[in-house]
Amino acid sequence: MARIISNPRRPWRDNAPPDSALRAAQADTAVARATPQPPAATTIADELRRAIVHCELTPGDRLSEVEVSQRFGVSRQPVREAFIRLSVAGLVEVRAKSGTRVLPVDVDVIRTARFVREAFEVEVAREIVARGLTKATRHQLDDIIAAQEACDDRSRFLDLDEDFHRALADAAGASAAWPMIDSVKAQMDRVRYLSMAELHCRRLVKQHRKIVSTISARDEAGAVAATRKHLTEILRSLTVVAERYPAIFAGHQGRPLERLQETHGRSD
């Protein structure tokens, strides 16, 4: 598998799948080919974003346009588009002469993103209260919460958290707005991922249940209060995460990759 980081100190790479997984993937090929696929730029941007959020790519890592295009088997044009999307989300910096590099987290951007997200999700809660929560959506939300309760992997927990909030947006008829919110909160997601080790996840699950119960009861004031409380968790954990993982934050002086590996428990 080709590397996608130019001269990396800790390359981002995939491990070869076991034979059983490979056979299963091959068996699904016909179905996959019949399923409409997202544009190449979207696929590339999504995978790179996930790698950055999960700290597989860290501040200072440089992304090679050529190597990324080779990895995905596409021309360089969709790679450029993907880099631009990541740049708009504040995850990378694209420079004509020096190339593309992963940016550190900016605390001010996180605070602004949290403010925007809270404003959006409060209105989502109000809209669902006004519409009424359908049985199908209630079952969906309950299933997500149950999966979170049984989850012991922070990557999976974060994915389920995304599913929960996206389901609320769908229930409010705000599906089209979710991609915009998702872009705004890209830097937040990096801190959210790292904070999974610091937070008591049962507290988050309890807050999710409170949001669902107040919305289901059509208690607008309660739903708004529960949503606001839930979305301030990022502020509670931000200081702790910044102290433990200084390498990913803007203004850090030192050798970011080595420092992150030391604190995050990674090795080459």
mmCIF file of C-alpha atoms in Angstrom:
data_model
loop_
_atom_site.group_PDB
_atom_site.id
_atom_site.type_symbol
_atom_site.label_atom_id
_atom_site.label_comp_id
_atom_site.label_asym_id
_atom_site.label_seq_id
_atom_site.Cartn_x
_atom_site.Cartn_y
_atom_site.Cartn_z
ATOM 1 C CA MET A 1 0.000 0.000 0.000
ATOM 2 C CA ALA A 2 1.461 3.317 -1.076
ATOM 3 C CA ARG A 3 2.099 5.884 1.623
ATOM 4 C CA ILE A 4 0.319 9.181 1.311
ATOM 5 C CA ILE A 5 2.583 11.282 3.514
ATOM 6 C CA SER A 6 5.720 12.792 2.041
ATOM 7 C CA ASN A 7 8.773 11.767 4.084
ATOM 8 C CA PRO A 8 6.641 10.681 7.095
ATOM 9 C CA ARG A 9 7.977 10.043 10.557
ATOM 10 C CA ARG A 10 4.907 7.959 11.332
ATOM 11 C CA PRO A 11 3.324 6.821 8.059
ATOM 12 C CA TRP A 12 -0.388 6.358 7.639
ATOM 13 C CA ARG A 13 -0.893 2.912 6.217
ATOM 14 C CA ASP A 14 -3.333 0.034 6.163
ATOM 15 C CA ASN A 15 -2.562 -3.446 7.395
ATOM 16 C CA ALA A 16 -3.221 -6.267 4.950
ATOM 17 C CA PRO A 17 -6.590 -7.876 5.703
ATOM 18 C CA PRO A 18 -6.782 -11.525 6.704
ATOM 19 C CA ASP A 19 -7.817 -14.001 4.032
ATOM 20 C CA SER A 20 -11.334 -14.320 5.453
ATOM 21 C CA ALA A 21 -11.869 -10.560 5.315
ATOM 22 C CA LEU A 22 -10.447 -10.422 1.812
ATOM 23 C CA ARG A 23 -12.786 -13.163 0.610
ATOM 24 C CA ALA A 24 -15.758 -11.401 2.178
ATOM 25 C CA ALA A 25 -14.791 -8.168 0.468
ATOM 26 C CA GLN A 26 -14.445 -9.922 -2.878
ATOM 27 C CA ALA A 27 -17.856 -11.540 -2.420
ATOM 28 C CA ASP A 28 -19.409 -8.088 -2.046
ATOM 29 C CA THR A 29 -17.758 -6.654 -5.143
ATOM 30 C CA ALA A 30 -20.733 -7.208 -7.463
ATOM 31 C CA VAL A 31 -23.109 -5.527 -5.006
ATOM 32 C CA ALA A 32 -20.704 -2.651 -4.475
ATOM 33 C CA ARG A 33 -20.389 -2.043 -8.203
ATOM 34 C CA ALA A 34 -24.166 -1.847 -8.521
ATOM 35 C CA THR A 35 -24.407 0.689 -5.693
ATOM 36 C CA PRO A 36 -24.043 4.383 -6.585
ATOM 37 C CA GLN A 37 -20.672 5.574 -5.317
ATOM 38 C CA PRO A 38 -19.868 9.072 -4.015
ATOM 39 C CA PRO A 39 -17.565 11.276 -6.099
ATOM 40 C CA ALA A 40 -13.873 10.473 -5.745
ATOM 41 C CA ALA A 41 -13.140 13.830 -4.095
ATOM 42 C CA THR A 42 -15.762 13.109 -1.421
ATOM 43 C CA THR A 43 -14.374 9.656 -0.705
ATOM 44 C CA ILE A 44 -10.809 10.962 -0.456
ATOM 45 C CA ALA A 45 -11.778 13.928 1.727
ATOM 46 C CA ASP A 46 -13.803 11.690 4.050
ATOM 47 C CA GLU A 47 -10.986 9.183 4.506
ATOM 48 C CA LEU A 48 -8.339 11.844 5.071
ATOM 49 C CA ARG A 49 -10.615 13.681 7.483
ATOM 50 C CA ARG A 50 -11.127 10.497 9.482
ATOM 51 C CA ALA A 51 -7.360 9.916 9.573
ATOM 52 C CA ILE A 52 -6.804 13.457 10.875
ATOM 53 C CA VAL A 53 -9.620 13.277 13.442
ATOM 54 C CA HIS A 54 -8.277 9.940 14.719
ATOM 55 C CA CYS A 55 -4.744 11.345 14.883
ATOM 56 C CA GLU A 56 -3.349 8.938 12.311
ATOM 57 C CA LEU A 57 -2.282 12.143 10.577
ATOM 58 C CA THR A 58 -1.024 14.834 12.935
ATOM 59 C CA PRO A 59 0.044 18.490 12.729
ATOM 60 C CA GLY A 60 3.018 18.904 10.440
ATOM 61 C CA ASP A 61 2.368 15.800 8.330
ATOM 62 C CA ARG A 62 2.584 16.639 4.646
ATOM 63 C CA LEU A 63 0.181 15.114 2.150
ATOM 64 C CA SER A 64 1.471 14.255 -1.286
ATOM 65 C CA GLU A 65 -0.954 14.925 -4.117
ATOM 66 C CA VAL A 66 0.791 12.311 -6.253
ATOM 67 C CA GLU A 67 0.828 9.620 -3.576
ATOM 68 C CA VAL A 68 -2.796 10.181 -2.598
ATOM 69 C CA SER A 69 -3.884 9.938 -6.234
ATOM 70 C CA GLN A 70 -1.926 6.692 -6.603
ATOM 71 C CA ARG A 71 -3.439 5.229 -3.461
ATOM 72 C CA PHE A 72 -6.990 5.871 -4.602
ATOM 73 C CA GLY A 73 -6.328 5.131 -8.263
ATOM 74 C CA VAL A 74 -7.574 8.506 -9.475
ATOM 75 C CA SER A 75 -6.225 11.532 -11.258
ATOM 76 C CA ARG A 76 -4.818 14.432 -9.280
ATOM 77 C CA GLN A 77 -7.894 16.626 -9.851
ATOM 78 C CA PRO A 78 -10.191 14.949 -7.252
ATOM 79 C CA VAL A 79 -7.257 14.932 -4.828
ATOM 80 C CA ARG A 80 -6.919 18.687 -5.228
ATOM 81 C CA GLU A 81 -10.670 19.045 -4.628
ATOM 82 C CA ALA A 82 -10.400 16.901 -1.490
ATOM 83 C CA PHE A 83 -7.515 19.012 -0.183
ATOM 84 C CA ILE A 84 -9.571 22.169 -0.753
ATOM 85 C CA ARG A 85 -12.484 20.716 1.233
ATOM 86 C CA LEU A 86 -10.165 19.825 4.097
ATOM 87 C CA SER A 87 -8.685 23.315 3.924
ATOM 88 C CA VAL A 88 -12.152 24.899 4.214
ATOM 89 C CA ALA A 89 -12.754 22.686 7.269
ATOM 90 C CA GLY A 90 -9.536 24.018 8.815
ATOM 91 C CA LEU A 91 -7.775 20.647 8.849
ATOM 92 C CA VAL A 92 -5.029 21.297 6.302
ATOM 93 C CA GLU A 93 -3.169 24.171 4.732
ATOM 94 C CA VAL A 94 -2.670 24.149 0.968
ATOM 95 C CA ARG A 95 0.255 26.116 -0.406
ATOM 96 C CA ALA A 96 1.269 26.235 -4.035
ATOM 97 C CA LYS A 97 5.012 25.885 -3.398
ATOM 98 C CA SER A 98 5.277 23.979 -0.147
ATOM 99 C CA GLY A 99 2.381 21.559 -0.640
ATOM 100 C CA THR A 100 -0.320 20.490 1.782
ATOM 101 C CA ARG A 101 0.203 19.922 5.481
ATOM 102 C CA VAL A 102 -2.014 18.998 8.419
ATOM 103 C CA LEU A 103 -2.778 21.975 10.655
ATOM 104 C CA PRO A 104 -2.851 22.060 14.458
ATOM 105 C CA VAL A 105 -6.088 22.565 16.351
ATOM 106 C CA ASP A 106 -7.074 26.181 17.023
ATOM 107 C CA VAL A 107 -8.903 26.581 20.340
ATOM 108 C CA ASP A 108 -10.689 29.740 19.190
ATOM 109 C CA VAL A 109 -12.037 27.871 16.162
ATOM 110 C CA ILE A 110 -13.316 25.094 18.419
ATOM 111 C CA ARG A 111 -15.143 27.542 20.673
ATOM 112 C CA THR A 112 -16.746 29.205 17.656
ATOM 113 C CA ALA A 113 -17.699 25.850 16.147
ATOM 114 C CA ARG A 114 -19.263 24.755 19.417
ATOM 115 C CA PHE A 115 -21.325 27.952 19.499
ATOM 116 C CA VAL A 116 -22.571 27.347 15.943
ATOM 117 C CA ARG A 117 -23.324 23.708 16.637
ATOM 118 C CA GLU A 118 -25.252 24.523 19.807
ATOM 119 C CA ALA A 119 -27.373 27.100 17.983
ATOM 120 C CA PHE A 120 -28.173 24.525 15.292
ATOM 121 C CA GLU A 121 -28.929 21.624 17.619
ATOM 122 C CA VAL A 122 -31.088 23.693 19.944
ATOM 123 C CA GLU A 123 -33.262 24.585 16.960
ATOM 124 C CA VAL A 124 -33.271 20.907 15.945
ATOM 125 C CA ALA A 125 -34.591 19.977 19.381
ATOM 126 C CA ARG A 126 -37.273 22.656 19.224
ATOM 127 C CA GLU A 127 -38.365 21.544 15.771
ATOM 128 C CA ILE A 128 -38.677 17.893 16.778
ATOM 129 C CA VAL A 129 -40.691 18.859 19.851
ATOM 130 C CA ALA A 130 -43.029 20.846 17.593
ATOM 131 C CA ARG A 131 -43.331 17.989 15.083
ATOM 132 C CA GLY A 132 -43.415 15.174 17.582
ATOM 133 C CA LEU A 133 -40.920 12.309 17.720
ATOM 134 C CA THR A 134 -41.979 9.370 15.576
ATOM 135 C CA LYS A 135 -41.814 5.821 16.922
ATOM 136 C CA ALA A 136 -39.315 4.874 14.221
ATOM 137 C CA THR A 137 -36.937 7.678 15.168
ATOM 138 C CA ARG A 138 -37.348 6.940 18.878
ATOM 139 C CA HIS A 139 -36.396 3.299 18.246
ATOM 140 C CA GLN A 140 -33.440 4.422 16.145
ATOM 141 C CA LEU A 141 -32.181 6.750 18.870
ATOM 142 C CA ASP A 142 -32.694 4.143 21.580
ATOM 143 C CA ASP A 143 -30.743 1.585 19.535
ATOM 144 C CA ILE A 144 -27.850 4.019 19.091
ATOM 145 C CA ILE A 145 -27.760 4.760 22.824
ATOM 146 C CA ALA A 146 -27.851 1.048 23.642
ATOM 147 C CA ALA A 147 -24.923 0.476 21.284
ATOM 148 C CA GLN A 148 -23.010 3.277 23.001
ATOM 149 C CA GLU A 149 -23.624 1.710 26.388
ATOM 150 C CA ALA A 150 -22.100 -1.549 25.158
ATOM 151 C CA CYS A 151 -19.200 0.133 23.340
ATOM 152 C CA ASP A 152 -15.648 0.076 24.683
ATOM 153 C CA ASP A 153 -13.888 1.510 21.621
ATOM 154 C CA ARG A 154 -13.607 5.296 21.380
ATOM 155 C CA SER A 155 -13.583 5.357 17.567
ATOM 156 C CA ARG A 156 -16.825 3.394 17.497
ATOM 157 C CA PHE A 157 -18.292 5.488 20.313
ATOM 158 C CA LEU A 158 -17.571 8.671 18.362
ATOM 159 C CA ASP A 159 -19.153 7.178 15.224
ATOM 160 C CA LEU A 160 -22.272 6.323 17.227
ATOM 161 C CA ASP A 161 -22.310 9.843 18.646
ATOM 162 C CA GLU A 162 -22.323 11.157 15.090
ATOM 163 C CA ASP A 163 -25.180 8.795 14.222
ATOM 164 C CA PHE A 164 -27.186 10.082 17.190
ATOM 165 C CA HIS A 165 -26.899 13.752 16.311
ATOM 166 C CA ARG A 166 -27.390 13.137 12.594
ATOM 167 C CA ALA A 167 -30.576 11.190 13.367
ATOM 168 C CA LEU A 168 -31.873 14.171 15.324
ATOM 169 C CA ALA A 169 -31.125 16.476 12.407
ATOM 170 C CA ASP A 170 -32.969 14.098 10.074
ATOM 171 C CA ALA A 171 -35.963 14.004 12.415
ATOM 172 C CA ALA A 172 -36.103 17.810 12.367
ATOM 173 C CA GLY A 173 -36.055 17.893 8.577
ATOM 174 C CA ALA A 174 -32.594 19.456 8.650
ATOM 175 C CA SER A 175 -30.683 16.734 6.800
ATOM 176 C CA ALA A 176 -29.482 19.176 4.167
ATOM 177 C CA ALA A 177 -27.903 21.384 6.846
ATOM 178 C CA TRP A 178 -25.929 18.583 8.484
ATOM 179 C CA PRO A 179 -23.000 18.639 5.979
ATOM 180 C CA MET A 180 -22.492 22.332 6.764
ATOM 181 C CA ILE A 181 -22.449 21.654 10.507
ATOM 182 C CA ASP A 182 -20.179 18.685 9.926
ATOM 183 C CA SER A 183 -17.684 20.926 8.154
ATOM 184 C CA VAL A 184 -17.825 23.592 10.879
ATOM 185 C CA LYS A 185 -17.111 21.085 13.646
ATOM 186 C CA ALA A 186 -14.186 19.299 11.967
ATOM 187 C CA GLN A 187 -11.643 20.603 14.465
ATOM 188 C CA MET A 188 -14.021 19.869 17.337
ATOM 189 C CA ASP A 189 -14.075 16.243 16.262
ATOM 190 C CA ARG A 190 -10.329 15.915 16.793
ATOM 191 C CA VAL A 191 -10.702 17.027 20.399
ATOM 192 C CA ARG A 192 -13.823 14.898 20.835
ATOM 193 C CA TYR A 193 -11.891 11.831 19.699
ATOM 194 C CA LEU A 194 -9.029 12.441 22.125
ATOM 195 C CA SER A 195 -11.433 13.335 24.919
ATOM 196 C CA MET A 196 -13.045 9.895 24.768
ATOM 197 C CA ALA A 197 -10.169 8.713 26.959
ATOM 198 C CA GLU A 198 -10.790 11.526 29.456
ATOM 199 C CA LEU A 199 -14.575 11.664 29.572
ATOM 200 C CA HIS A 200 -16.852 9.397 31.499
ATOM 201 C CA CYS A 201 -18.754 8.070 28.496
ATOM 202 C CA ARG A 202 -21.656 7.005 30.693
ATOM 203 C CA ARG A 203 -22.205 10.695 31.371
ATOM 204 C CA LEU A 204 -22.582 11.336 27.636
ATOM 205 C CA VAL A 205 -24.969 8.407 27.285
ATOM 206 C CA LYS A 206 -27.041 9.716 30.195
ATOM 207 C CA GLN A 207 -27.205 13.111 28.485
ATOM 208 C CA HIS A 208 -28.327 11.491 25.243
ATOM 209 C CA ARG A 209 -31.117 9.718 27.101
ATOM 210 C CA LYS A 210 -32.159 13.026 28.678
ATOM 211 C CA ILE A 211 -32.334 14.716 25.279
ATOM 212 C CA VAL A 212 -34.480 11.910 23.869
ATOM 213 C CA SER A 213 -36.808 11.727 26.885
ATOM 214 C CA THR A 214 -37.473 15.479 26.972
ATOM 215 C CA ILE A 215 -38.054 15.630 23.222
ATOM 216 C CA SER A 216 -40.351 12.602 23.419
ATOM 217 C CA ALA A 217 -42.299 14.292 26.221
ATOM 218 C CA ARG A 218 -42.565 17.422 24.030
ATOM 219 C CA ASP A 219 -40.890 19.404 26.803
ATOM 220 C CA GLU A 220 -39.278 22.193 24.785
ATOM 221 C CA ALA A 221 -37.588 23.943 27.716
ATOM 222 C CA GLY A 222 -36.232 20.644 29.002
ATOM 223 C CA ALA A 223 -35.004 19.567 25.572
ATOM 224 C CA VAL A 224 -33.239 22.880 25.013
ATOM 225 C CA ALA A 225 -31.593 22.741 28.449
ATOM 226 C CA ALA A 226 -30.500 19.123 27.948
ATOM 227 C CA THR A 227 -29.052 19.917 24.525
ATOM 228 C CA ARG A 228 -27.136 22.955 25.795
ATOM 229 C CA LYS A 229 -25.709 20.993 28.722
ATOM 230 C CA HIS A 230 -24.607 18.173 26.440
ATOM 231 C CA LEU A 231 -22.862 20.494 23.997
ATOM 232 C CA THR A 232 -20.822 22.209 26.709
ATOM 233 C CA GLU A 233 -18.957 18.948 27.427
ATOM 234 C CA ILE A 234 -16.353 19.901 24.820
ATOM 235 C CA LEU A 235 -15.461 22.977 26.900
ATOM 236 C CA ARG A 236 -15.102 20.864 30.022
ATOM 237 C CA SER A 237 -12.694 18.471 28.323
ATOM 238 C CA LEU A 238 -10.818 20.986 26.160
ATOM 239 C CA THR A 239 -8.368 22.082 28.862
ATOM 240 C CA VAL A 240 -7.600 18.505 29.888
ATOM 241 C CA VAL A 241 -7.033 17.403 26.296
ATOM 242 C CA ALA A 242 -4.845 20.429 25.531
ATOM 243 C CA GLU A 243 -2.659 19.654 28.533
ATOM 244 C CA ARG A 244 -2.317 15.984 27.705
ATOM 245 C CA TYR A 245 -1.908 16.360 23.929
ATOM 246 C CA PRO A 246 -0.201 19.743 23.425
ATOM 247 C CA ALA A 247 1.284 18.613 20.123
ATOM 248 C CA ILE A 248 -1.973 18.958 18.219
ATOM 249 C CA PHE A 249 -2.704 22.508 19.354
ATOM 250 C CA ALA A 250 -1.675 25.757 17.694
ATOM 251 C CA GLY A 251 1.075 27.600 19.508
ATOM 252 C CA HIS A 252 2.790 24.441 20.736
ATOM 253 C CA GLN A 253 6.542 24.836 20.645
ATOM 254 C CA GLY A 254 8.569 21.715 20.086
ATOM 255 C CA ARG A 255 8.529 18.582 17.984
ATOM 256 C CA PRO A 256 4.825 17.866 17.460
ATOM 257 C CA LEU A 257 4.871 14.333 16.100
ATOM 258 C CA GLU A 258 7.272 12.932 18.663
ATOM 259 C CA ARG A 259 5.409 14.653 21.481
ATOM 260 C CA LEU A 260 2.079 13.298 20.279
ATOM 261 C CA GLN A 261 3.446 9.785 19.989
ATOM 262 C CA GLU A 262 4.785 10.003 23.540
ATOM 263 C CA THR A 263 1.499 11.167 25.040
ATOM 264 C CA HIS A 264 -0.806 9.196 22.786
ATOM 265 C CA GLY A 265 1.086 5.945 23.282
ATOM 266 C CA ARG A 266 2.005 5.425 19.627
ATOM 267 C CA SER A 267 5.203 4.081 18.151
ATOM 268 C CA ASP A 268 6.578 3.656 14.669
#
